[in-house]
Amino acid sequence: MSSSDDDDERIPFIQRPEWSDVRPVPQDDGPHPIVPIAYHDDFRETMDYFRAVYLADERSRRALDLTTEAIGMNPGNYTVWHFRRLVLEALNVDLHEERDFIDEIAVHNSKNYQIWHHRRWVAEKLGPQAADKELEFTMMILALDAKNYHAWSHRQWVLQSLGGWEKELDYCCKLLEDDIFNNSAWNQRYFVITRSPLLGGLQAMRDSEVSYTVEAILANPQNESPWRYLRGLYKGDTDLLVSDNQVSDVCLKVLKTNHNYIFALSLLLDLLCYGFQPSDELKRVVQFLGKIEPDSSDANLATTICSILETVDPMRSNYWAWRKNNLPSEVC
Amino acid sequence: MLVCKSKSPRREKLGGPGESVRVRWIRCSAVVRLPPPAMDPEGLELERERHVLFLEMMMERLPSDFETQEINHLTLAYFAISGLGILGALDRVDKDQIASWVLSFQAQPRTMSDLDNGQFYGFHGSRTSQFTIDDSEVSSHNCSHLASTYCALAILNMIGYNLSNINSEAILISMRNLQQPDGSFMPIHFGAEKDLRFVYCAAAICFMLNNWTGMDKEKAKEYILHCQSYDGGFGLVPGSESHGGATYCAVAALQLMGFINADISSKPAKSVVVDVPLLVDWSLQRQAADGGFQGRANKPSDTCYAFWVGGVLKILGFYHFLNKGALRRFLLSCQSKYGGFTKFPENMLPDLYHSYYSFAALSLMEEEGLKPLCVELGITAINDNGI
C-alpha cells in the first residue's frame, strides 16, 4: 500500500509501458465547480485511468491492481470498490487473498464504511467457515480501539450470519475486565444474552446477569453503563423491575455510601413512578441525603429525590425540576 | 461520520495544491486583517466573520487533504453552503452557479422504462462516481447515491431553487428499489451498507419533494423502532450500540414521516413503540461534565453531537432541559482561530464537518446572529415551492 516512501517512487501511469494502450479519461468537472478540491497530480491521473477501465469494463488483472492504487488514495470511493468486486468475480480470484488484502489496509482505515462493507461481501462469499477469521479480525481492531463502531457492527453481523457464538460472552467479560466503562462491551453483552442460540434468552439469563451487573455497579456507581444494562434486563417487564429486590437493594446500597449516587436516585425515582413501595430504611436514607427531618410532612419520597437531583446533578436541573412537577398522581 | 485522514505529509507550497487549511488561513486573514480571537474562555464570543471567511475559503478551494473525501463532494458543498446559510452569509455565494453545478450531478434515465431496471436515479456525490454516458451505451454507469441526493435537494432548497423543476418522479419511483424487505435502505443500487442513515435520507428526500411514494413509511418506521436499544437511544442497525448520530436519524425520520406528532409513545403496541421517556433520559445524559455532548455513554464529548443529540431533544420538545450555558462554553472552547470548529477542545485544526455541526448546534440554541434551522431537515430556510 502507498506510504510516504512510495509517493516518491510512484511511476505515473503515462510512463508505464503496460498501460500504453489505454487513453486516460479526464474528469469532466462540468459547470463552474463549487468547493473544488485541489487534486494532486497522482490522484487525478489514477482516477483518469480508473475512468478508462471502468468505461471499457475491463475486468483484468491490471484493472484489479489499478483499483488497489485508487483505493490507496481514496478508500471511500464506493464506485472503485464496486468495480473491484466485479473484477474479483470475473477473474475468480481466491477470496482468501482478498481477505489478506483487507487485513493490511483496514488497520489504517478502521472507520471507513466501504472497507467494512467489502469485508462483509468477502466473508459472505466465503461462508460459515470464515466466521473464526472474522471474529479474530474484529478482535484485532477492537484491541486497538475497543469501541470501534464498525468493528462491533461487523462482529454482530458475523455472529448472526456465520455463527461463532461459543466464546462471545467470555469475550465481553474480558473486555469489561479491561475497562468496565466500555459501553460497547456492555451493549455486546446484551446482544449475546438476548440473541445467542446457545444461551436461553433474556429470561433464562436474567438472574446471573443481574448479579454480574450489581457487582459492576457497586464497584463504580458513577458508571452509567451497568445502570442502563440493569434496566435493560427487565425490558418489557416493568412489574418485575419493581418487584425484584435486587434492583431496589443496589439503589439502597449505593445511597448508603453517600457517594456517586445520582444514577441510584434516578433509578429509584423511576421505580417509584412505576408503583414501587419503598421500605422505611430506603425512605430514611433518602431523607438523610436530602437533609430532611424524618417523619416530616415534606417527606414525599419522589419529590425529595427530584430536589436532591436538582442539586447534585445541576447539568440536568431543569429536567429534574420538570420531573418533580410531573410525577404520576399516585406518587404525589 | 466522515473522517478526514491525511495519508501522508505533503509539502506545503503557498497557493499550490499542497497548501493546508492552516497556511491558507494565514494567507487570507493577512489580507482581511481579522483581529485575534478573545482568549478568555468565559468571554468567548462567536467569531462570525472568521467563520464566514473560513467557509468562503472552502467554497473557493478545498485543500488537497480533502482528496480522501472526494467521493462526498456534494456533502462537503452542503456543509459549506448550509454553514453560510446559518451564518446569514448566503448573499456571498453565486446561487445560479451552485444550482447549475448541483443539477449537473443528477442521473437521468433515458426513458421511463429505465425506472424499472432496478437502479436508483438520484444525484451523484462526485465526478469520480459520475461517468459520461454515450447515448449508445447501456447506462450501467449510474452510481447515484441516496445521501448525495439528500444533500443536493437540501442545497437547492436553501438557495431558493424551485424543486418542481427537478425530475422528481425518476427519483421517487427508483428510490423504492433501494428499500429493503426489513424497511431499511441501501444508499446505492449495486450494494452497500444498509442502516438508519439512509432511512433518514429517504425520508428527507420524500419530505422535500412533498411526495411519499418513494418509500414505504410503515416499513421504515418498523425498522427504526427495531433500532431502539435497551438504554433508550438508537443504534445504526438493530442490536447496535445507541449512538447520537443514529438517534438523530431515527427521531428526525420519524418526525418527517409524521409519526412523532401521532404521539407514538402512547399508542398501544401492535408491535414495538418508541420508549420516549427512556430516550429523553438517555439523550439528556449525553451532556457530559464539560458541557459538551458525547455520542455514546462513557466517551469524550465531541462538538458534532451538540447537533445530533441536541436536535433529538429539539424535535421531541425537551431542548430546554439541556444546559445551554455549559454547552455554549464547550462549543466555543472548540472555536478555532482559523475559523470553523474542531472536534475536541484540544484539537489543532478545524474541519468542515465539525464546523458545520457546531454552527447548527449554536443555531439550535438561538445564538445571536445565526439563522434558525429546520432541525429535522438540517437546512435553513424552507423553500416555499418545495413544501
XYZ file of C-alpha atoms in Angstrom:
719
model
C 0.000 0.000 0.000
C 1.048 3.571 -0.524
C 3.098 5.223 2.157
C 5.025 8.439 2.180
C 8.030 6.490 0.853
C 6.061 5.056 -2.060
C 4.887 8.525 -3.057
C 8.428 9.394 -4.090
C 8.831 6.155 -6.028
C 5.492 6.130 -7.803
C 5.755 5.953 -11.560
C 2.992 7.863 -13.296
C 0.716 5.666 -15.406
C 1.690 7.586 -18.522
C 5.221 6.230 -18.123
C 4.203 2.632 -17.564
C 4.576 0.527 -20.724
C 1.895 -1.939 -19.657
C -0.623 0.905 -19.739
C 0.453 2.457 -23.009
C -2.599 1.164 -24.880
C -5.037 2.955 -22.589
C -6.196 6.507 -23.115
C -6.964 8.101 -19.739
C -10.372 9.748 -19.433
C -10.142 13.152 -17.797
C -12.657 14.244 -15.202
C -15.384 16.415 -16.642
C -15.825 18.992 -13.903
C -18.899 20.361 -15.610
C -20.145 23.880 -14.949
C -18.263 26.159 -12.578
C -17.301 23.794 -9.761
C -18.214 24.631 -6.196
C -15.830 23.694 -3.362
C -13.287 22.428 -5.929
C -10.676 20.136 -4.488
C -7.019 20.836 -5.211
C -6.200 17.368 -6.515
C -2.620 16.194 -6.569
C -1.410 15.033 -9.956
C -1.128 11.404 -8.931
C -4.695 11.372 -7.638
C -6.021 12.958 -10.778
C -4.071 10.635 -13.034
C -5.066 7.477 -11.176
C -8.721 8.416 -11.410
C -8.328 9.247 -15.135
C -7.051 5.720 -15.738
C -9.728 4.249 -13.497
C -12.401 6.002 -15.553
C -10.895 4.470 -18.671
C -11.017 0.873 -17.451
C -14.416 1.392 -15.838
C -15.999 2.723 -19.019
C -14.325 -0.017 -21.046
C -15.478 -2.516 -18.414
C -12.049 -4.105 -18.487
C -12.050 -6.821 -15.833
C -8.406 -7.771 -15.911
C -5.530 -8.256 -13.518
C -4.129 -4.848 -14.285
C -7.556 -3.327 -13.630
C -7.541 -5.040 -10.246
C -4.146 -3.554 -9.463
C -5.405 -0.168 -10.574
C -8.276 -0.372 -8.119
C -5.728 -1.181 -5.415
C -3.920 2.055 -6.176
C -7.130 4.056 -6.416
C -8.301 2.646 -3.091
C -4.993 3.602 -1.542
C -5.620 7.230 -2.452
C -9.313 7.293 -1.874
C -10.564 4.391 0.228
C -14.039 5.915 0.421
C -14.758 5.712 -3.296
C -17.565 3.169 -3.471
C -17.510 3.129 -7.284
C -13.953 1.839 -7.233
C -14.851 -0.791 -4.647
C -17.859 -1.888 -6.668
C -15.775 -2.258 -9.794
C -13.132 -4.140 -7.824
C -15.780 -6.657 -6.793
C -16.825 -7.117 -10.422
C -13.208 -7.754 -11.375
C -12.657 -10.168 -8.490
C -15.642 -12.174 -9.638
C -14.653 -12.092 -13.299
C -11.121 -13.267 -12.508
C -12.386 -15.762 -9.963
C -9.754 -14.553 -7.515
C -9.246 -16.603 -4.383
C -11.077 -14.539 -1.826
C -8.730 -15.655 0.939
C -6.150 -13.471 -0.810
C -8.609 -10.627 -0.878
C -9.228 -11.035 2.811
C -5.489 -10.735 3.423
C -5.500 -7.515 1.408
C -8.260 -6.094 3.568
C -6.379 -7.151 6.706
C -3.484 -4.970 5.573
C -5.420 -1.828 4.748
C -8.091 -1.983 7.409
C -5.903 -1.052 10.351
C -5.236 2.415 8.965
C -8.785 2.857 7.736
C -10.720 1.247 10.539
C -13.535 3.810 10.352
C -14.135 3.520 6.641
C -17.608 2.190 5.739
C -16.574 0.880 2.311
C -13.785 -1.292 3.621
C -16.082 -2.882 6.179
C -18.755 -3.455 3.576
C -16.180 -5.073 1.304
C -15.044 -7.260 4.175
C -18.615 -8.358 4.699
C -19.008 -9.133 0.990
C -15.903 -11.335 1.081
C -16.961 -13.074 4.286
C -20.429 -13.730 2.924
C -18.937 -15.417 -0.115
C -16.556 -17.483 1.977
C -19.442 -18.647 4.143
C -19.614 -20.016 7.713
C -16.020 -21.292 7.532
C -14.995 -17.630 7.577
C -16.557 -16.950 10.973
C -13.423 -17.605 13.059
C -11.215 -15.367 10.950
C -13.786 -12.580 11.028
C -14.092 -12.740 14.794
C -10.298 -12.758 15.037
C -10.098 -9.757 12.740
C -12.616 -7.684 14.655
C -10.875 -8.666 17.869
C -7.660 -7.263 16.434
C -9.321 -3.981 15.513
C -11.017 -3.782 18.897
C -7.666 -4.351 20.597
C -6.595 -1.051 19.022
C -9.890 0.698 19.736
C -12.301 -1.223 21.911
C -15.199 0.993 20.897
C -14.823 0.977 17.107
C -18.439 1.090 15.983
C -17.787 -0.550 12.613
C -15.924 -3.429 14.196
C -18.782 -4.081 16.593
C -21.384 -3.941 13.798
C -19.319 -6.350 11.745
C -18.907 -8.671 14.692
C -22.647 -8.716 15.317
C -23.283 -9.435 11.645
C -20.750 -12.292 11.681
C -22.366 -13.885 14.713
C -25.834 -13.664 13.255
C -24.932 -14.700 9.708
C -21.979 -17.037 10.102
C -22.101 -18.163 13.715
C -19.348 -18.420 16.318
C -21.284 -17.544 19.471
C -19.464 -20.007 21.732
C -16.923 -17.658 23.265
C -18.729 -14.361 22.853
C -19.912 -13.914 26.400
C -16.400 -14.664 27.637
C -15.077 -12.057 25.237
C -17.469 -9.486 26.687
C -16.318 -10.418 30.191
C -12.704 -9.947 29.193
C -13.329 -6.545 27.628
C -15.249 -5.439 30.681
C -12.389 -6.580 32.887
C -10.114 -4.386 30.766
C -12.495 -1.447 31.009
C -15.741 -1.703 32.958
C -16.757 1.643 31.435
C -16.736 0.286 27.867
C -20.345 0.848 26.849
C -19.811 -1.025 23.561
C -18.888 -4.144 25.501
C -21.982 -3.801 27.671
C -24.067 -3.449 24.528
C -22.459 -6.563 23.085
C -23.189 -8.420 26.272
C -26.858 -7.538 25.908
C -26.721 -8.652 22.292
C -25.283 -12.018 23.301
C -27.609 -12.799 26.165
C -30.694 -11.881 24.166
C -29.778 -13.393 20.814
C -27.305 -16.206 21.243
C -28.862 -19.520 20.210
C -26.592 -21.230 22.754
C -27.975 -19.377 25.762
C -31.543 -19.432 26.978
C -32.523 -15.876 26.166
C -33.137 -12.913 28.446
C -35.442 -14.666 30.928
C -33.085 -17.568 31.473
C -30.034 -15.336 31.783
C -31.558 -12.614 33.900
C -30.592 -13.749 37.376
C -26.932 -14.364 36.633
C -26.749 -11.150 34.646
C -28.300 -9.148 37.453
C -25.657 -10.462 39.862
C -22.894 -9.573 37.440
C -24.298 -6.121 36.869
C -24.875 -5.360 40.549
C -21.242 -6.169 41.238
C -20.164 -3.822 38.454
C -22.412 -1.062 39.783
C -21.124 -1.367 43.323
C -17.529 -1.187 42.098
C -18.193 2.049 40.184
C -21.627 3.535 40.902
C -20.829 6.559 38.712
C -20.611 4.258 35.672
C -23.733 4.811 33.570
C -23.377 1.618 31.515
C -24.280 -1.049 34.092
C -27.210 1.018 35.355
C -28.660 1.120 31.829
C -27.865 -2.545 31.391
C -29.644 -3.412 34.624
C -32.819 -1.695 33.423
C -32.404 -3.398 30.085
C -32.525 -6.789 31.797
C -36.138 -6.027 32.687
C -37.096 -4.602 29.325
C -40.748 -5.159 28.646
C -41.374 -6.271 32.237
C -41.742 -3.215 34.436
C -43.593 -5.189 37.109
C -40.594 -7.424 37.587
C -38.254 -4.411 37.653
C -40.334 -3.011 40.500
C -40.752 -6.223 42.435
C -37.242 -7.675 42.155
C -35.469 -6.831 45.407
C -32.083 -6.945 43.769
C -32.896 -3.720 41.925
C -34.022 -1.657 44.897
C -31.277 -3.249 47.011
C -28.497 -1.981 44.784
C -30.030 1.504 44.879
C -30.119 1.354 48.656
C -26.551 0.082 48.942
C -25.221 2.884 46.767
C -27.269 5.532 48.555
C -25.894 4.400 51.886
C -22.341 5.069 50.715
C -23.356 8.719 50.384
C -21.217 8.903 47.280
C -21.764 8.726 43.469
C -25.479 8.143 43.953
C -27.005 10.090 41.049
C -27.889 7.029 38.983
C -29.201 5.247 42.065
C -31.561 8.128 42.776
C -32.647 8.314 39.169
C -33.490 4.606 39.063
C -35.262 4.818 42.379
C -37.339 7.716 41.071
C -38.408 5.648 38.081
C -39.246 2.692 40.325
C -41.476 4.924 42.434
C -43.205 6.209 39.318
C -43.874 2.590 38.363
C -45.533 1.934 41.717
C -42.636 0.702 43.849
C -43.321 0.741 47.587
C -40.135 1.795 49.379
C -39.032 0.319 52.669
C -38.654 2.533 55.720
C -34.918 2.137 55.512
C -34.900 3.449 51.963
C -37.041 6.416 52.971
C -34.715 7.231 55.874
C -31.602 7.091 53.709
C -33.091 9.400 51.099
C -34.339 11.818 53.705
C -30.871 11.862 55.211
C -29.372 12.712 51.831
C -31.986 15.380 51.329
C -31.334 16.733 54.812
C -34.969 16.340 55.720
C -36.252 15.625 59.213
C -37.533 12.038 59.442
C -41.342 11.757 59.610
C -41.680 15.338 58.383
C -44.706 16.062 56.214
C -42.360 17.151 53.446
C -41.224 13.579 53.151
C -42.766 12.732 49.784
C -40.020 10.491 48.594
C -40.243 11.121 44.874
C -40.354 14.880 45.353
C -37.387 14.698 47.686
C -35.411 12.682 45.179
C -36.092 15.232 42.457
C -34.974 18.058 44.736
C -31.757 16.246 45.602
C -31.068 15.562 41.949
C -31.592 19.223 41.068
C -28.716 19.973 43.406
C -26.337 17.091 42.819
C -26.897 16.871 39.047
C -27.031 20.554 38.115
C -26.365 19.889 34.434
C -29.882 18.440 34.262
C -31.540 20.604 36.935
C -34.273 21.806 34.558
C -35.151 18.200 33.802
C -35.326 17.174 37.461
C -37.485 20.208 38.234
C -39.839 19.175 35.458
C -39.907 15.595 36.735
C -40.841 16.932 40.171
C -43.804 18.772 38.694
C -44.875 15.864 36.538
C -44.944 12.955 38.924
C -47.779 10.449 38.458
C -50.652 11.383 40.762
C -50.355 8.152 42.748
C -46.844 9.132 43.742
C -47.523 12.697 44.835
C -19.257 10.262 10.435
C -16.820 11.411 7.797
C -13.229 11.207 8.836
C -10.619 13.359 7.161
C -7.383 11.397 7.222
C -4.397 12.891 5.538
C -2.458 9.834 4.429
C 0.969 11.304 4.066
C 2.558 14.653 4.731
C 2.690 16.858 1.688
C 4.951 19.792 1.131
C 3.001 22.997 1.654
C 3.552 25.263 -1.316
C 1.955 28.638 -0.971
C -1.087 28.733 -3.204
C -0.303 25.262 -4.543
C -2.384 22.105 -4.223
C -0.425 21.036 -1.161
C -1.402 24.150 0.783
C -3.096 23.171 4.023
C -6.032 24.833 5.756
C -3.689 26.468 8.255
C -1.456 28.079 5.658
C -4.381 29.239 3.536
C -5.978 30.891 6.524
C -2.814 32.717 7.411
C -2.564 33.969 3.833
C -6.202 35.032 3.621
C -6.545 36.575 7.051
C -3.444 38.696 6.459
C -5.390 40.334 3.662
C -8.618 40.738 5.602
C -6.870 41.738 8.855
C -9.031 39.935 11.362
C -8.351 40.741 14.998
C -7.020 37.855 17.072
C -9.734 35.900 18.889
C -10.539 36.602 22.543
C -8.549 34.177 24.679
C -10.593 34.244 27.874
C -12.905 31.185 27.778
C -15.610 32.903 29.765
C -15.605 35.892 27.493
C -15.542 33.911 24.264
C -17.770 35.210 21.571
C -18.838 33.552 18.364
C -16.402 34.935 15.800
C -18.880 35.112 12.996
C -16.732 36.904 10.418
C -13.891 34.470 10.944
C -16.236 31.559 10.274
C -17.650 33.180 7.164
C -14.120 33.658 5.881
C -13.324 30.015 6.669
C -16.342 28.815 4.707
C -15.660 31.172 1.832
C -12.163 29.752 1.631
C -13.662 26.266 1.446
C -16.062 27.373 -1.254
C -13.218 28.795 -3.261
C -10.992 25.763 -2.950
C -10.717 22.769 -0.671
C -7.145 21.860 0.220
C -5.789 18.589 -1.148
C -6.276 16.975 2.277
C -9.839 16.606 1.070
C -8.917 14.160 -1.697
C -9.863 11.267 0.550
C -13.342 12.769 0.946
C -13.734 13.439 -2.754
C -16.489 10.872 -3.134
C -18.635 13.004 -0.850
C -18.025 16.208 -2.737
C -21.676 17.205 -2.740
C -21.834 16.639 1.013
C -18.853 18.941 1.501
C -20.674 21.565 -0.536
C -23.734 21.072 1.642
C -21.675 21.722 4.791
C -20.190 24.892 3.337
C -23.404 26.272 1.868
C -25.626 25.344 4.786
C -22.976 26.764 7.104
C -23.050 30.058 5.229
C -26.833 29.926 5.437
C -26.723 29.586 9.210
C -24.219 32.431 9.439
C -26.548 34.562 7.350
C -23.989 34.880 4.568
C -25.687 33.201 1.635
C -25.631 36.509 -0.181
C -21.913 35.876 -0.677
C -22.421 32.926 -2.997
C -23.495 32.743 -6.614
C -26.740 30.816 -6.320
C -27.162 30.251 -10.061
C -23.697 28.774 -10.303
C -24.429 26.493 -7.368
C -27.729 25.380 -8.866
C -26.101 24.509 -12.221
C -23.338 22.622 -10.504
C -25.673 20.623 -8.268
C -28.092 19.839 -11.086
C -25.222 18.546 -13.221
C -24.917 15.634 -10.793
C -28.368 14.301 -11.434
C -28.616 10.843 -13.014
C -31.251 10.918 -15.708
C -32.991 7.819 -17.041
C -33.020 7.694 -20.821
C -36.623 6.553 -20.917
C -39.384 5.925 -18.379
C -38.866 2.182 -18.740
C -35.364 2.635 -17.305
C -37.059 3.236 -13.964
C -37.871 -0.487 -13.825
C -34.280 -1.585 -14.246
C -33.568 -1.699 -10.509
C -31.286 1.334 -10.445
C -31.701 4.495 -8.440
C -31.906 7.728 -10.434
C -30.897 10.380 -7.932
C -27.818 12.552 -7.658
C -24.204 11.506 -7.795
C -21.971 12.649 -4.993
C -18.915 13.485 -7.033
C -17.420 13.470 -10.502
C -15.440 10.365 -9.619
C -18.672 8.426 -9.307
C -20.263 10.002 -12.354
C -19.362 8.746 -15.780
C -20.165 10.359 -19.091
C -22.597 8.136 -20.859
C -22.603 7.727 -24.570
C -26.152 7.609 -25.878
C -25.457 4.284 -27.496
C -24.161 2.652 -24.342
C -26.180 0.808 -21.779
C -26.481 3.110 -18.805
C -24.891 0.746 -16.345
C -22.708 3.526 -15.024
C -25.285 5.138 -12.782
C -23.766 5.422 -9.311
C -26.125 7.956 -7.836
C -26.455 7.804 -4.080
C -29.183 8.460 -1.540
C -27.060 10.661 0.726
C -25.874 12.784 -2.212
C -29.488 13.140 -3.311
C -30.416 14.437 0.123
C -27.524 16.917 0.015
C -28.410 18.040 -3.496
C -32.031 18.721 -2.614
C -31.054 20.396 0.646
C -28.677 22.763 -1.173
C -31.200 23.564 -3.889
C -33.801 24.216 -1.243
C -31.585 26.629 0.662
C -30.617 28.667 -2.364
C -34.247 29.032 -3.357
C -34.262 26.796 -6.402
C -37.737 25.685 -7.457
C -37.740 21.960 -6.796
C -40.668 21.387 -9.130
C -38.117 21.741 -11.948
C -36.422 18.530 -10.830
C -37.352 15.202 -12.362
C -38.717 14.100 -9.004
C -40.714 11.241 -10.492
C -37.494 9.498 -11.508
C -36.069 9.948 -8.039
C -39.147 8.740 -6.203
C -40.054 5.773 -8.357
C -36.499 4.468 -8.488
C -35.906 5.111 -4.785
C -38.237 2.245 -3.957
C -35.617 -0.071 -5.432
C -33.360 0.851 -2.541
C -35.735 -0.040 0.279
C -35.131 -3.471 1.781
C -37.736 -6.004 2.970
C -36.996 -5.079 6.589
C -37.714 -1.407 5.886
C -34.096 -0.222 5.843
C -32.484 1.470 2.859
C -29.430 0.777 0.781
C -27.891 4.010 -0.464
C -26.928 2.762 -3.931
C -28.369 0.107 -6.180
C -25.258 -2.042 -6.585
C -24.999 -2.722 -2.882
C -23.596 -1.068 0.199
C -24.188 -0.999 3.899
C -27.818 -0.577 4.996
C -28.583 1.399 8.096
C -30.561 4.229 9.676
C -28.606 6.955 7.907
C -30.232 6.050 4.633
C -33.705 5.679 6.090
C -33.261 9.276 7.194
C -32.057 10.372 3.757
C -35.038 8.687 2.108
C -37.488 10.386 4.468
C -35.849 13.772 3.977
C -35.959 13.357 0.195
C -39.651 12.484 0.205
C -40.368 15.363 2.558
C -38.535 17.919 0.427
C -40.212 16.658 -2.723
C -43.504 16.592 -0.833
C -44.231 13.113 -2.115
C -44.134 9.896 -0.107
C -44.456 7.453 -2.989
C -40.691 6.994 -2.788
C -40.851 4.789 0.284
C -42.998 2.513 2.412
C -43.263 4.636 5.562
C -44.727 1.918 7.744
C -41.929 -0.485 6.963
C -39.370 2.246 7.547
C -40.959 3.032 10.897
C -40.789 -0.624 11.926
C -37.108 -0.739 11.090
C -36.453 2.416 13.064
C -38.256 1.071 16.100
C -36.180 -2.093 15.977
C -33.089 0.078 16.240
C -34.008 1.393 19.682
C -31.572 -0.079 22.167
C -32.285 -1.294 25.704
C -30.972 2.027 27.051
C -33.355 4.245 25.088
C -31.013 5.527 22.369
C -30.925 4.195 18.805
C -28.171 2.225 17.100
C -27.464 2.338 13.380
C -28.848 -1.163 12.893
C -30.906 -3.370 15.269
C -28.639 -4.631 18.062
C -26.047 -1.878 17.665
C -24.938 0.359 20.490
C -27.017 3.507 20.878
C -25.317 6.427 19.210
C -26.070 10.145 18.933
C -25.954 10.270 15.138
C -28.123 7.185 14.725
C -30.589 8.565 17.267
C -30.909 11.782 15.311
C -31.543 9.814 12.105
C -34.236 7.778 13.851
C -36.074 10.641 15.508
C -35.760 13.079 12.610
C -37.019 10.432 10.169
C -39.984 9.627 12.425
C -40.713 13.341 12.671
C -40.538 13.868 8.923
C -42.799 10.879 8.304
C -45.327 12.308 10.741
C -45.060 9.628 13.394
C -43.875 11.811 16.262
C -46.940 14.004 16.201
C -49.056 10.890 16.211
C -47.902 10.525 19.821
C -46.008 7.385 19.103
C -45.151 6.664 22.675
C -48.690 6.250 23.897
C -50.283 4.175 21.156
C -50.976 0.608 22.217
C -48.425 -1.711 20.750
C -49.355 -3.888 17.848
C -45.622 -4.214 17.652
C -42.899 -2.098 19.165
C -43.250 1.590 20.047
C -40.654 4.208 20.916
C -39.893 4.442 24.615
C -39.823 8.235 24.700
C -39.104 8.802 28.420
C -36.115 6.472 28.250
C -34.968 8.136 25.024
C -35.167 11.590 26.620
C -33.341 10.377 29.710
C -30.596 8.826 27.552
C -30.314 11.957 25.423
C -30.013 14.315 28.386
C -27.428 12.065 29.983
C -25.234 12.569 26.908
C -24.354 16.060 28.169
C -21.095 15.493 29.979
C -19.429 17.326 32.853
C -17.538 19.558 30.407
C -20.854 20.776 28.984
C -20.362 19.105 25.619
C -22.354 16.188 24.274
C -20.985 12.694 23.840
C -22.167 10.347 21.126
C -22.218 7.298 23.370
C -22.020 6.686 27.107
C -18.527 6.975 28.598
C -16.989 8.535 25.514
C -15.479 12.004 25.207
C -17.619 14.984 24.224
C -17.432 15.977 20.573
C -18.864 19.143 19.022
C -20.999 17.391 16.385
C -23.158 15.666 18.994
C -24.335 19.054 20.193
C -26.350 18.985 16.996
C -27.169 15.292 16.703
C -28.367 14.878 20.289
C -29.435 18.498 20.744
C -31.510 18.005 17.611
C -33.211 14.952 19.088
C -34.195 16.944 22.165
C -35.388 19.820 19.994
C -37.617 17.556 17.920
C -39.081 15.864 20.989
C -39.737 19.191 22.698
C -37.221 18.718 25.529
C -34.463 21.035 24.320
C -34.934 23.406 27.241
C -33.761 20.659 29.594
C -30.182 20.732 28.427
C -27.715 23.149 29.976
C -27.311 25.780 27.275
C -24.660 27.821 29.079
C -22.419 24.818 29.630
C -22.888 23.632 26.045
C -22.119 27.036 24.622
C -18.924 27.248 26.658
C -17.859 23.833 25.401
C -18.583 24.702 21.772
C -16.755 27.994 21.941
C -13.774 26.251 23.527
C -13.572 24.361 20.234
C -13.760 27.510 18.142
C -10.636 27.662 16.012
C -8.562 30.767 15.484
C -8.532 29.741 11.815
C -12.323 29.913 11.712
C -14.510 26.862 11.979
C -14.651 24.454 14.896
C -12.657 21.435 15.956
C -13.948 18.087 17.150
C -12.465 18.345 20.638
C -11.135 21.296 22.606
C -7.566 20.087 22.341
C -7.608 19.534 18.568
C -5.336 21.648 16.440
C -7.254 22.111 13.213
C -10.897 22.732 12.394
C -12.669 20.514 9.890
C -15.654 21.251 7.739
C -17.898 18.591 9.277
C -17.433 19.654 12.895
C -17.576 23.301 11.906
C -20.929 22.837 10.239
C -22.457 20.897 13.124
C -21.158 23.440 15.621
C -22.868 26.229 13.683
C -26.000 24.111 13.560
C -25.849 23.418 17.296
C -25.392 27.119 18.079
C -28.337 27.889 15.828
C -30.482 25.462 17.827
C -29.677 27.428 20.952
C -30.629 30.616 19.140
C -27.180 32.143 19.262
C -27.314 35.794 18.268
C -26.523 36.447 14.651
C -27.338 32.929 13.467
C -30.304 31.956 11.339
C -32.810 29.392 12.586
C -32.587 25.843 11.318
C -35.251 23.362 10.310
C -33.776 20.790 12.645
C -35.227 17.627 11.118
C -34.064 18.592 7.635
C -30.745 20.193 8.515
C -31.355 23.261 6.372
C -32.051 26.921 6.973
C -34.938 28.425 5.025
C -37.549 26.092 3.665
C -38.228 26.777 0.051
C -41.833 27.871 -0.359
C -42.102 25.862 -3.533
C -40.919 22.641 -2.022
C -43.307 22.243 0.845
